Amino acid sequence: VQLQAFGGGLVQPGGSLRLSCVASGTIFSINFMGWYRQAPGKQRELVADITSGGRTYYIDSVEGRFTISSDNAKNTVYLQLNSLKPEDTAVYYCHANIKPRRYSGYFDYWGQGTLVTVSS
């Protein structure tokens, strides 16, 4: 299983970006997918996640500004980042909890990070 993330970049404060992450490989089912971020000198933190049933979770600092969504048929998760602030600057990592085969357990997988820089 591989996760590939797209969409980072440089944006001015108040701007928007959309991140995408595609899971590929041997996948029987996906329990949930989400996004973490790690700012310089800080620990990695969960930003948002979404279950296969569509239930979402956001950390308080992004609630109302970020929107997570998914396309289950495409094994893809999106993160729409609006009203970006300099403190949102971080490397964003895609994460997924996946059952690769029918009789296996669920495992955690990570994509490569994508850098989001919010600066004027």
N, CA, C and O atoms as a printed pandas DataFrame, in Angstrom:
     atom_number atom_name residue_name chain_id  residue_number  x_coord  y_coord  z_coord
0              1         N          VAL        A               1    0.851   -1.191    0.000
1              2        CA          VAL        A               1    0.000    0.000    0.000
2              3         C          VAL        A               1    0.885    1.239    0.000
3              4         O          VAL        A               1    1.860    1.329    0.746
4              5         N          GLN        A               2    0.524    2.181   -0.847
5              6        CA          GLN        A               2    1.242    3.456   -0.898
6              7         C          GLN        A               2    0.247    4.603   -0.830
7              8         O          GLN        A               2   -0.852    4.535   -1.381
8              9         N          LEU        A               3    0.657    5.647   -0.146
9             10        CA          LEU        A               3   -0.123    6.874   -0.118
10            11         C          LEU        A               3    0.693    7.963   -0.793
11            12         O          LEU        A               3    1.868    8.149   -0.478
12            13         N          GLN        A               4    0.077    8.676   -1.712
13            14        CA          GLN        A               4    0.760    9.747   -2.414
14            15         C          GLN        A               4   -0.040   11.029   -2.270
15            16         O          GLN        A               4   -1.216   11.101   -2.625
16            17         N          ALA        A               5    0.638   12.039   -1.735
17            18        CA          ALA        A               5   -0.015   13.313   -1.455
18            19         C          ALA        A               5    0.377   14.364   -2.491
19            20         O          ALA        A               5    1.481   14.360   -3.035
20            21         N          PHE        A               6   -0.581   15.267   -2.740
21            22        CA          PHE        A               6   -0.377   16.334   -3.710
22            23         C          PHE        A               6   -0.962   17.629   -3.151
23            24         O          PHE        A               6   -1.849   17.613   -2.298
24            25         N          GLY        A               7   -0.448   18.744   -3.648
25            26        CA          GLY        A               7   -1.165   19.996   -3.445
26            27         C          GLY        A               7   -0.561   21.033   -2.536
27            28         O          GLY        A               7   -1.145   22.106   -2.380
28            29         N          GLY        A               8    0.567   20.776   -1.934
29            30        CA          GLY        A               8    1.167   21.798   -1.080
30            31         C          GLY        A               8    1.702   22.959   -1.891
31            32         O          GLY        A               8    1.707   22.925   -3.122
32            33         N          GLY        A               9    2.150   23.987   -1.191
33            34        CA          GLY        A               9    2.717   25.126   -1.872
34            35         C          GLY        A               9    2.795   26.342   -0.988
35            36         O          GLY        A               9    2.585   26.272    0.223
36            37         N          LEU        A              10    3.104   27.469   -1.621
37            38        CA          LEU        A              10    3.210   28.749   -0.924
38            39         C          LEU        A              10    1.936   29.548   -1.169
39            40         O          LEU        A              10    1.489   29.682   -2.308
40            41         N          VAL        A              11    1.361   30.069   -0.111
41            42        CA          VAL        A              11    0.125   30.845   -0.231
42            43         C          VAL        A              11    0.176   32.002    0.754
43            44         O          VAL        A              11    0.796   31.903    1.813
44            45         N          GLN        A              12   -0.478   33.096    0.397
45            46        CA          GLN        A              12   -0.522   34.253    1.293
46            47         C          GLN        A              12   -1.542   34.034    2.397
47            48         O          GLN        A              12   -2.489   33.265    2.230
48            49         N          PRO        A              13   -1.354   34.701    3.512
49            50        CA          PRO        A              13   -2.369   34.609    4.578
50            51         C          PRO        A              13   -3.751   34.948    4.041
51            52         O          PRO        A              13   -3.924   35.896    3.275
52            53         N          GLY        A              14   -4.720   34.160    4.455
53            54        CA          GLY        A              14   -6.082   34.321    3.967
54            55         C          GLY        A              14   -6.385   33.528    2.719
55            56         O          GLY        A              14   -7.538   33.448    2.295
56            57         N          GLY        A              15   -5.368   32.943    2.128
57            58        CA          GLY        A              15   -5.541   32.173    0.906
58            59         C          GLY        A              15   -6.002   30.754    1.150
59            60         O          GLY        A              15   -6.283   30.354    2.280
60            61         N          SER        A              16   -6.074   29.996    0.059
61            62        CA          SER        A              16   -6.585   28.627    0.107
62            63         C          SER        A              16   -5.675   27.675   -0.649
63            64         O          SER        A              16   -4.968   28.064   -1.579
64            65         N          LEU        A              17   -5.710   26.437   -0.231
65            66        CA          LEU        A              17   -5.039   25.341   -0.911
66            67         C          LEU        A              17   -5.911   24.109   -0.779
67            68         O          LEU        A              17   -6.743   24.009    0.123
68            69         N          ARG        A              18   -5.710   23.177   -1.691
69            70        CA          ARG        A              18   -6.396   21.885   -1.589
70            71         C          ARG        A              18   -5.359   20.782   -1.677
71            72         O          ARG        A              18   -4.601   20.699   -2.643
72            73         N          LEU        A              19   -5.334   19.935   -0.653
73            74        CA          LEU        A              19   -4.454   18.782   -0.631
74            75         C          LEU        A              19   -5.235   17.543   -1.030
75            76         O          LEU        A              19   -6.417   17.408   -0.712
76            77         N          SER        A              20   -4.561   16.642   -1.731
77            78        CA          SER        A              20   -5.154   15.368   -2.110
78            79         C          SER        A              20   -4.208   14.249   -1.725
79            80         O          SER        A              20   -2.992   14.439   -1.684
80            81         N          CYS        A              21   -4.759   13.102   -1.446
81            82        CA          CYS        A              21   -3.944   11.927   -1.123
82            83         C          CYS        A              21   -4.645   10.689   -1.669
83            84         O          CYS        A              21   -5.815   10.434   -1.385
84            85         N          VAL        A              22   -3.899    9.936   -2.456
85            86        CA          VAL        A              22   -4.440    8.730   -3.078
86            87         C          VAL        A              22   -3.762    7.500   -2.483
87            88         O          VAL        A              22   -2.535    7.436   -2.411
88            89         N          ALA        A              23   -4.553    6.537   -2.063
89            90        CA          ALA        A              23   -4.041    5.254   -1.593
90            91         C          ALA        A              23   -4.100    4.266   -2.746
91            92         O          ALA        A              23   -5.109    4.162   -3.444
92            93         N          SER        A              24   -2.996    3.539   -2.937
93            94        CA          SER        A              24   -2.960    2.568   -4.031
94            95         C          SER        A              24   -2.284    1.292   -3.550
95            96         O          SER        A              24   -1.681    1.257   -2.478
96            97         N          GLY        A              25   -2.394    0.249   -4.358
97            98        CA          GLY        A              25   -1.831   -1.034   -3.992
98            99         C          GLY        A              25   -2.914   -2.025   -3.618
99           100         O          GLY        A              25   -4.062   -1.902   -4.045
100          101         N          THR        A              26   -2.539   -3.006   -2.817
101          102        CA          THR        A              26   -3.491   -4.034   -2.403
102          103         C          THR        A              26   -4.309   -3.500   -1.228
103          104         O          THR        A              26   -3.799   -3.370   -0.115
104          105         N          ILE        A              27   -5.562   -3.198   -1.482
105          106        CA          ILE        A              27   -6.445   -2.608   -0.474
106          107         C          ILE        A              27   -7.769   -3.360   -0.452
107          108         O          ILE        A              27   -8.487   -3.408   -1.451
108          109         N          PHE        A              28   -8.084   -3.949    0.703
109          110        CA          PHE        A              28   -9.387   -4.602    0.844
110          111         C          PHE        A              28  -10.417   -3.611    1.350
111          112         O          PHE        A              28  -11.520   -3.515    0.813
112          113         N          SER        A              29  -10.047   -2.872    2.390
113          114        CA          SER        A              29  -10.949   -1.834    2.879
114          115         C          SER        A              29  -10.155   -0.768    3.625
115          116         O          SER        A              29   -9.060   -1.015    4.131
116          117         N          ILE        A              30  -10.737    0.412    3.677
117          118        CA          ILE        A              30  -10.139    1.535    4.396
118          119         C          ILE        A              30  -11.043    1.911    5.549
119          120         O          ILE        A              30  -12.236    2.150    5.363
120          121         N          ASN        A              31  -10.472    1.963    6.737
121          122        CA          ASN        A              31  -11.241    2.303    7.924
122          123         C          ASN        A              31  -11.402    3.824    8.008
123          124         O          ASN        A              31  -12.518    4.331    8.127
124          125         N          PHE        A              32  -10.301    4.531    7.945
125          126        CA          PHE        A              32  -10.348    5.993    7.927
126          127         C          PHE        A              32   -9.083    6.529    7.296
127          128         O          PHE        A              32   -8.064    5.843    7.217
128          129         N          MET        A              33   -9.169    7.782    6.843
129          130        CA          MET        A              33   -8.036    8.501    6.274
130          131         C          MET        A              33   -7.990    9.885    6.900
131          132         O          MET        A              33   -9.003   10.398    7.377
132          133         N          GLY        A              34   -6.818   10.475    6.892
133          134        CA          GLY        A              34   -6.733   11.797    7.492
134          135         C          GLY        A              34   -5.423   12.491    7.180
135          136         O          GLY        A              34   -4.591   12.008    6.412
136          137         N          TRP        A              35   -5.279   13.637    7.808
137          138        CA          TRP        A              35   -4.100   14.472    7.624
138          139         C          TRP        A              35   -3.509   14.862    8.972
139          140         O          TRP        A              35   -4.214   15.260    9.899
140          141         N          TYR        A              36   -2.197   14.734    9.042
141          142        CA          TYR        A              36   -1.420   15.234   10.164
142          143         C          TYR        A              36   -0.544   16.371    9.642
143          144         O          TYR        A              36   -0.377   16.533    8.433
144          145         N          ARG        A              37    0.004   17.140   10.547
145          146        CA          ARG        A              37    0.978   18.153   10.146
146          147         C          ARG        A              37    2.059   18.263   11.209
147          148         O          ARG        A              37    1.856   17.955   12.384
148          149         N          GLN        A              38    3.214   18.717   10.742
149          150        CA          GLN        A              38    4.330   18.931   11.651
150          151         C          GLN        A              38    5.019   20.233   11.287
151          152         O          GLN        A              38    5.615   20.369   10.219
152          153         N          ALA        A              39    4.923   21.175   12.190
153          154        CA          ALA        A              39    5.586   22.463   12.015
154          155         C          ALA        A              39    7.017   22.373   12.543
155          156         O          ALA        A              39    7.312   21.507   13.367
156          157         N          PRO        A              40    7.898   23.242   12.088
157          158        CA          PRO        A              40    9.293   23.214   12.551
158          159         C          PRO        A              40    9.374   23.304   14.068
159          160         O          PRO        A              40    8.793   24.196   14.685
160          161         N          GLY        A              41   10.102   22.369   14.654
161          162        CA          GLY        A              41   10.296   22.382   16.096
162          163         C          GLY        A              41    9.123   21.885   16.912
163          164         O          GLY        A              41    9.149   21.951   18.141
164          165         N          LYS        A              42    8.085   21.383   16.239
165          166        CA          LYS        A              42    6.905   20.905   16.959
166          167         C          LYS        A              42    6.637   19.451   16.645
167          168         O          LYS        A              42    7.156   18.897   15.676
168          169         N          GLN        A              43    5.813   18.844   17.488
169          170        CA          GLN        A              43    5.429   17.460   17.263
170          171         C          GLN        A              43    4.378   17.364   16.167
171          172         O          GLN        A              43    3.630   18.310   15.916
172          173         N          ARG        A              44    4.335   16.217   15.527
173          174        CA          ARG        A              44    3.296   15.968   14.531
174          175         C          ARG        A              44    1.940   15.919   15.240
175          176         O          ARG        A              44    1.806   15.316   16.304
176          177         N          GLU        A              45    0.943   16.560   14.637
177          178        CA          GLU        A              45   -0.384   16.569   15.236
178          179         C          GLU        A              45   -1.436   16.192   14.200
179          180         O          GLU        A              45   -1.288   16.471   13.010
180          181         N          LEU        A              46   -2.487   15.560   14.672
181          182        CA          LEU        A              46   -3.620   15.241   13.809
182          183         C          LEU        A              46   -4.365   16.533   13.490
183          184         O          LEU        A              46   -4.678   17.314   14.388
184          185         N          VAL        A              47   -4.642   16.750   12.222
185          186        CA          VAL        A              47   -5.390   17.929   11.793
186          187         C          VAL        A              47   -6.866   17.579   11.597
187          188         O          VAL        A              47   -7.750   18.257   12.119
188          189         N          ALA        A              48   -7.116   16.519   10.843
189          190        CA          ALA        A              48   -8.490   16.124   10.558
190          191         C          ALA        A              48   -8.477   14.697   10.054
191          192         O          ALA        A              48   -7.496   14.243    9.464
192          193         N          ASP        A              49   -9.578   13.987   10.292
193          194        CA          ASP        A              49   -9.715   12.686    9.667
194          195         C          ASP        A              49  -11.171   12.413    9.332
195          196         O          ASP        A              49  -12.078   13.103    9.798
196          197         N          ILE        A              50  -11.368   11.396    8.516
197          198        CA          ILE        A              50  -12.701   11.048    8.050
198          199         C          ILE        A              50  -12.805    9.536    7.959
199          200         O          ILE        A              50  -11.911    8.875    7.430
200          201         N          THR        A              51  -13.898    8.992    8.476
201          202        CA          THR        A              51  -14.114    7.559    8.404
202          203         C          THR        A              51  -14.706    7.184    7.056
203          204         O          THR        A              51  -15.138    8.045    6.289
204          205         N          SER        A              52  -14.719    5.895    6.781
205          206        CA          SER        A              52  -15.317    5.438    5.530
206          207         C          SER        A              52  -16.801    5.758    5.483
207          208         O          SER        A              52  -17.391    5.838    4.405
208          209         N          GLY        A              53  -17.400    5.939    6.641
209          210        CA          GLY        A              53  -18.807    6.299    6.714
210          211         C          GLY        A              53  -19.064    7.788    6.637
211          212         O          GLY        A              53  -20.214    8.228    6.633
212          213         N          GLY        A              54  -17.978    8.579    6.576
213          214        CA          GLY        A              54  -18.132   10.014    6.410
214          215         C          GLY        A              54  -18.078   10.838    7.682
215          216         O          GLY        A              54  -18.262   12.055    7.641
216          217         N          ARG        A              55  -17.830   10.195    8.806
217          218        CA          ARG        A              55  -17.738   10.965   10.042
218          219         C          ARG        A              55  -16.400   11.691   10.080
219          220         O          ARG        A              55  -15.363   11.102    9.776
220          221         N          THR        A              56  -16.417   12.948   10.446
221          222        CA          THR        A              56  -15.208   13.763   10.411
222          223         C          THR        A              56  -14.809   14.241   11.795
223          224         O          THR        A              56  -15.625   14.327   12.712
224          225         N          TYR        A              57  -13.536   14.546   11.911
225          226        CA          TYR        A              57  -12.982   15.114   13.133
226          227         C          TYR        A              57  -11.988   16.196   12.733
227          228         O          TYR        A              57  -11.226   16.030   11.781
228          229         N          TYR        A              58  -12.004   17.319   13.477
229          230        CA          TYR        A              58  -11.052   18.406   13.254
230          231         C          TYR        A              58  -10.479   18.855   14.590
231          232         O          TYR        A              58  -11.157   18.822   15.617
232          233         N          ILE        A              59   -9.227   19.273   14.558
233          234        CA          ILE        A              59   -8.708   19.928   15.751
234          235         C          ILE        A              59   -9.311   21.333   15.802
235          236         O          ILE        A              59   -9.705   21.898   14.782
236          237         N          ASP        A              60   -9.369   21.873   17.003
237          238        CA          ASP        A              60  -10.048   23.156   17.209
238          239         C          ASP        A              60   -9.474   24.277   16.343
239          240         O          ASP        A              60  -10.215   25.129   15.853
240          241         N          SER        A              61   -8.176   24.274   16.160
241          242        CA          SER        A              61   -7.536   25.403   15.472
242          243         C          SER        A              61   -7.868   25.476   13.983
243          244         O          SER        A              61   -7.620   26.507   13.357
244          245         N          VAL        A              62   -8.416   24.426   13.406
245          246        CA          VAL        A              62   -8.760   24.441   11.976
246          247         C          VAL        A              62  -10.259   24.327   11.745
247          248         O          VAL        A              62  -10.719   24.473   10.613
248          249         N          GLU        A              63  -11.021   24.072   12.787
249          250        CA          GLU        A              63  -12.476   23.933   12.668
250          251         C          GLU        A              63  -13.053   25.186   12.010
251          252         O          GLU        A              63  -12.776   26.307   12.436
252          253         N          GLY        A              64  -13.854   24.981   10.972
253          254        CA          GLY        A              64  -14.464   26.107   10.271
254          255         C          GLY        A              64  -13.625   26.683    9.151
255          256         O          GLY        A              64  -14.122   27.464    8.339
256          257         N          ARG        A              65  -12.360   26.307    9.099
257          258        CA          ARG        A              65  -11.481   26.795    8.025
258          259         C          ARG        A              65  -11.071   25.670    7.073
259          260         O          ARG        A              65  -10.943   25.889    5.869
260          261         N          PHE        A              66  -10.871   24.491    7.604
261          262        CA          PHE        A              66  -10.464   23.345    6.798
262          263         C          PHE        A              66  -11.653   22.398    6.636
263          264         O          PHE        A              66  -12.496   22.283    7.525
264          265         N          THR        A              67  -11.706   21.729    5.497
265          266        CA          THR        A              67  -12.743   20.740    5.246
266          267         C          THR        A              67  -12.114   19.478    4.687
267          268         O          THR        A              67  -11.412   19.512    3.676
268          269         N          ILE        A              68  -12.373   18.364    5.357
269          270        CA          ILE        A              68  -11.881   17.081    4.875
270          271         C          ILE        A              68  -13.022   16.354    4.168
271          272         O          ILE        A              68  -14.171   16.398    4.608
272          273         N          SER        A              69  -12.691   15.693    3.080
273          274        CA          SER        A              69  -13.676   14.910    2.342
274          275         C          SER        A              69  -12.963   13.736    1.713
275          276         O          SER        A              69  -11.733   13.674    1.694
276          277         N          SER        A              70  -13.745   12.805    1.198
277          278        CA          SER        A              70  -13.131   11.626    0.603
278          279         C          SER        A              70  -13.970   11.116   -0.550
279          280         O          SER        A              70  -15.168   11.381   -0.649
280          281         N          ASP        A              71  -13.307   10.381   -1.410
281          282        CA          ASP        A              71  -13.970    9.665   -2.500
282          283         C          ASP        A              71  -13.599    8.201   -2.300
283          284         O          ASP        A              71  -12.512    7.771   -2.686
284          285         N          ASN        A              72  -14.496    7.446   -1.700
285          286        CA          ASN        A              72  -14.178    6.054   -1.352
286          287         C          ASN        A              72  -13.881    5.207   -2.581
287          288         O          ASN        A              72  -13.042    4.308   -2.528
288          289         N          ALA        A              73  -14.549    5.481   -3.662
289          290        CA          ALA        A              73  -14.332    4.705   -4.889
290          291         C          ALA        A              73  -12.928    4.914   -5.444
291          292         O          ALA        A              73  -12.384    4.049   -6.130
292          293         N          LYS        A              74  -12.356    6.065   -5.143
293          294        CA          LYS        A              74  -11.016    6.386   -5.633
294          295         C          LYS        A              74   -9.952    6.269   -4.552
295          296         O          LYS        A              74   -8.787    6.588   -4.791
296          297         N          ASN        A              75  -10.344    5.812   -3.361
297          298        CA          ASN        A              75   -9.394    5.694   -2.241
298          299         C          ASN        A              75   -8.617    6.996   -2.049
299          300         O          ASN        A              75   -7.400    6.990   -1.865
300          301         N          THR        A              76   -9.333    8.088   -2.095
301          302        CA          THR        A              76   -8.716    9.408   -2.063
302          303         C          THR        A              76   -9.326   10.257   -0.959
303          304         O          THR        A              76  -10.536   10.240   -0.734
304          305         N          VAL        A              77   -8.470   10.993   -0.281
305          306        CA          VAL        A              77   -8.919   11.931    0.731
306          307         C          VAL        A              77   -8.422   13.319    0.335
307          308         O          VAL        A              77   -7.326   13.479   -0.203
308          309         N          TYR        A              78   -9.257   14.316    0.615
309          310        CA          TYR        A              78   -8.936   15.698    0.287
310          311         C          TYR        A              78   -8.955   16.539    1.568
311          312         O          TYR        A              78   -9.664   16.232    2.526
312          313         N          LEU        A              79   -8.171   17.585    1.551
313          314        CA          LEU        A              79   -8.237   18.560    2.621
314          315         C          LEU        A              79   -8.243   19.945    1.989
315          316         O          LEU        A              79   -7.249   20.382    1.408
316          317         N          GLN        A              80   -9.378   20.627    2.112
317          318        CA          GLN        A              80   -9.498   21.994    1.631
318          319         C          GLN        A              80   -9.093   22.933    2.754
319          320         O          GLN        A              80   -9.701   22.929    3.825
320          321         N          LEU        A              81   -8.075   23.733    2.513
321          322        CA          LEU        A              81   -7.561   24.647    3.515
322          323         C          LEU        A              81   -7.937   26.067    3.118
323          324         O          LEU        A              81   -7.436   26.582    2.118
324          325         N          ASN        A              82   -8.795   26.694    3.874
325          326        CA          ASN        A              82   -9.223   28.061    3.614
326          327         C          ASN        A              82   -8.788   28.978    4.753
327          328         O          ASN        A              82   -8.465   28.520    5.849
328          329         N          SER        A              83   -8.787   30.267    4.477
329          330        CA          SER        A              83   -8.435   31.272    5.494
330          331         C          SER        A              83   -7.131   30.906    6.193
331          332         O          SER        A              83   -7.033   30.928    7.420
332          333         N          LEU        A              84   -6.149   30.575    5.391
333          334        CA          LEU        A              84   -4.883   30.094    5.947
334          335         C          LEU        A              84   -4.166   31.173    6.738
335          336         O          LEU        A              84   -4.210   32.359    6.410
336          337         N          LYS        A              85   -3.510   30.721    7.781
337          338        CA          LYS        A              85   -2.760   31.592    8.678
338          339         C          LYS        A              85   -1.290   31.160    8.677
339          340         O          LYS        A              85   -0.988   30.007    8.370
340          341         N          PRO        A              86   -0.381   32.066    9.016
341          342        CA          PRO        A              86    1.026   31.666    9.073
342          343         C          PRO        A              86    1.271   30.465    9.984
343          344         O          PRO        A              86    2.163   29.657    9.723
344          345         N          GLU        A              87    0.488   30.347   11.043
345          346        CA          GLU        A              87    0.670   29.216   11.955
346          347         C          GLU        A              87    0.214   27.884   11.379
347          348         O          GLU        A              87    0.406   26.841   12.004
348          349         N          ASP        A              88   -0.392   27.907   10.189
349          350        CA          ASP        A              88   -0.729   26.666    9.501
350          351         C          ASP        A              88    0.463   26.126    8.711
351          352         O          ASP        A              88    0.399   25.026    8.163
352          353         N          THR        A              89    1.538   26.891    8.653
353          354        CA          THR        A              89    2.729   26.445    7.939
354          355         C          THR        A              89    3.272   25.170    8.568
355          356         O          THR        A              89    3.544   25.122    9.768
356          357         N          ALA        A              90    3.425   24.146    7.748
357          358        CA          ALA        A              90    3.868   22.848    8.244
358          359         C          ALA        A              90    4.009   21.897    7.061
359          360         O          ALA        A              90    3.573   22.183    5.946
360          361         N          VAL        A              91    4.626   20.768    7.342
361          362        CA          VAL        A              91    4.576   19.655    6.402
362          363         C          VAL        A              91    3.334   18.846    6.747
363          364         O          VAL        A              91    3.155   18.420    7.888
364          365         N          TYR        A              92    2.493   18.641    5.769
365          366        CA          TYR        A              92    1.242   17.904    5.960
366          367         C          TYR        A              92    1.429   16.473    5.457
367          368         O          TYR        A              92    1.905   16.242    4.346
368          369         N          TYR        A              93    1.039   15.520    6.308
369          370        CA          TYR        A              93    1.192   14.104    6.002
370          371         C          TYR        A              93   -0.182   13.451    5.901
371          372         O          TYR        A              93   -1.060   13.666    6.737
372          373         N          CYS        A              94   -0.337   12.659    4.866
373          374        CA          CYS        A              94   -1.543   11.861    4.717
374          375         C          CYS        A              94   -1.384   10.574    5.523
375          376         O          CYS        A              94   -0.295   10.005    5.598
376          377         N          HIS        A              95   -2.463   10.135    6.110
377          378        CA          HIS        A              95   -2.463    8.912    6.917
378          379         C          HIS        A              95   -3.710    8.102    6.585
379          380         O          HIS        A              95   -4.771    8.663    6.310
380          381         N          ALA        A              96   -3.575    6.794    6.611
381          382        CA          ALA        A              96   -4.732    5.939    6.371
382          383         C          ALA        A              96   -4.627    4.667    7.195
383          384         O          ALA        A              96   -3.536    4.138    7.405
384          385         N          ASN        A              97   -5.758    4.186    7.653
385          386        CA          ASN        A              97   -5.867    2.916    8.377
386          387         C          ASN        A              97   -6.539    1.934    7.435
387          388         O          ASN        A              97   -7.728    2.053    7.139
388          389         N          ILE        A              98   -5.765    0.959    6.965
389          390        CA          ILE        A              98   -6.178    0.128    5.833
390          391         C          ILE        A              98   -6.039   -1.346    6.149
391          392         O          ILE        A              98   -5.083   -1.777    6.794
392          393         N          LYS        A              99   -7.021   -2.114    5.678
393          394        CA          LYS        A              99   -6.931   -3.569    5.696
394          395         C          LYS        A              99   -6.493   -3.991    4.301
395          396         O          LYS        A              99   -7.269   -3.857    3.355
396          397         N          PRO        A             100   -5.273   -4.496    4.147
397          398        CA          PRO        A             100   -4.793   -4.796    2.799
398          399         C          PRO        A             100   -5.487   -6.013    2.163
399          400         O          PRO        A             100   -5.724   -6.047    0.956
400          401         N          ARG        A             101   -5.802   -6.995    2.991
401          402        CA          ARG        A             101   -6.402   -8.221    2.469
402          403         C          ARG        A             101   -7.598   -8.605    3.326
403          404         O          ARG        A             101   -7.739   -8.117    4.448
404          405         N          ARG        A             102   -8.441   -9.456    2.819
405          406        CA          ARG        A             102   -9.698   -9.824    3.466
406          407         C          ARG        A             102   -9.475  -10.306    4.885
407          408         O          ARG        A             102  -10.227   -9.930    5.784
408          409         N          TYR        A             103   -8.454  -11.135    5.114
409          410        CA          TYR        A             103   -8.264  -11.760    6.433
410          411         C          TYR        A             103   -7.093  -11.152    7.202
411          412         O          TYR        A             103   -6.605  -11.746    8.163
412          413         N          SER        A             104   -6.645   -9.983    6.786
413          414        CA          SER        A             104   -5.592   -9.306    7.544
414          415         C          SER        A             104   -6.230   -8.330    8.517
415          416         O          SER        A             104   -7.438   -8.093    8.494
416          417         N          GLY        A             105   -5.381   -7.771    9.373
417          418        CA          GLY        A             105   -5.851   -6.708   10.247
418          419         C          GLY        A             105   -5.726   -5.368    9.565
419          420         O          GLY        A             105   -5.353   -5.273    8.396
420          421         N          TYR        A             106   -6.050   -4.320   10.329
421          422        CA          TYR        A             106   -5.881   -2.967    9.825
422          423         C          TYR        A             106   -4.505   -2.448   10.216
423          424         O          TYR        A             106   -4.029   -2.685   11.326
424          425         N          PHE        A             107   -3.884   -1.748    9.302
425          426        CA          PHE        A             107   -2.556   -1.192    9.532
426          427         C          PHE        A             107   -2.550    0.295    9.194
427          428         O          PHE        A             107   -3.368    0.777    8.410
428          429         N          ASP        A             108   -1.618    0.998    9.798
429          430        CA          ASP        A             108   -1.454    2.432    9.530
430          431         C          ASP        A             108   -0.410    2.647    8.434
431          432         O          ASP        A             108    0.671    2.058    8.449
432          433         N          TYR        A             109   -0.769    3.500    7.493
433          434        CA          TYR        A             109    0.135    3.848    6.403
434          435         C          TYR        A             109    0.263    5.361    6.328
435          436         O          TYR        A             109   -0.657    6.101    6.675
436          437         N          TRP        A             110    1.435    5.804    5.862
437          438        CA          TRP        A             110    1.741    7.240    5.766
438          439         C          TRP        A             110    2.206    7.600    4.366
439          440         O          TRP        A             110    2.924    6.843    3.713
440          441         N          GLY        A             111    1.785    8.755    3.929
441          442        CA          GLY        A             111    2.296    9.283    2.681
442          443         C          GLY        A             111    3.508   10.161    2.931
443          444         O          GLY        A             111    3.866   10.458    4.071
444          445         N          GLN        A             112    4.120   10.563    1.848
445          446        CA          GLN        A             112    5.221   11.522    1.986
446          447         C          GLN        A             112    4.624   12.867    2.355
447          448         O          GLN        A             112    3.465   13.123    2.028
448          449         N          GLY        A             113    5.326   13.682    2.983
449          450        CA          GLY        A             113    4.806   14.980    3.381
450          451         C          GLY        A             113    4.732   15.934    2.208
451          452         O          GLY        A             113    5.464   15.814    1.226
452          453         N          THR        A             114    3.824   16.885    2.344
453          454        CA          THR        A             114    3.742   17.965    1.378
454          455         C          THR        A             114    3.769   19.285    2.155
455          456         O          THR        A             114    3.004   19.473    3.102
456          457         N          LEU        A             115    4.648   20.184    1.748
457          458        CA          LEU        A             115    4.881   21.400    2.506
458          459         C          LEU        A             115    3.849   22.467    2.162
459          460         O          LEU        A             115    3.618   22.780    0.994
460          461         N          VAL        A             116    3.246   23.009    3.186
461          462        CA          VAL        A             116    2.349   24.156    3.058
462          463         C          VAL        A             116    3.007   25.330    3.774
463          464         O          VAL        A             116    3.280   25.263    4.972
464          465         N          THR        A             117    3.255   26.393    3.039
465          466        CA          THR        A             117    3.869   27.577    3.604
466          467         C          THR        A             117    2.916   28.749    3.441
467          468         O          THR        A             117    2.507   29.086    2.330
468          469         N          VAL        A             118    2.571   29.360    4.557
469          470        CA          VAL        A             118    1.663   30.508    4.537
470          471         C          VAL        A             118    2.474   31.738    4.919
471          472         O          VAL        A             118    2.892   31.890    6.066
472          473         N          SER        A             119    2.688   32.607    3.946
473          474        CA          SER        A             119    3.551   33.764    4.175
474          475         C          SER        A             119    3.256   34.843    3.156
475          476         O          SER        A             119    2.896   34.563    2.013
476          477         N          SER        A             120    3.412   36.065    3.586
477          478        CA          SER        A             120    3.241   37.190    2.667
478          479         C          SER        A             120    4.588   37.594    2.068
479          480         O          SER        A             120    4.654   38.526    1.267
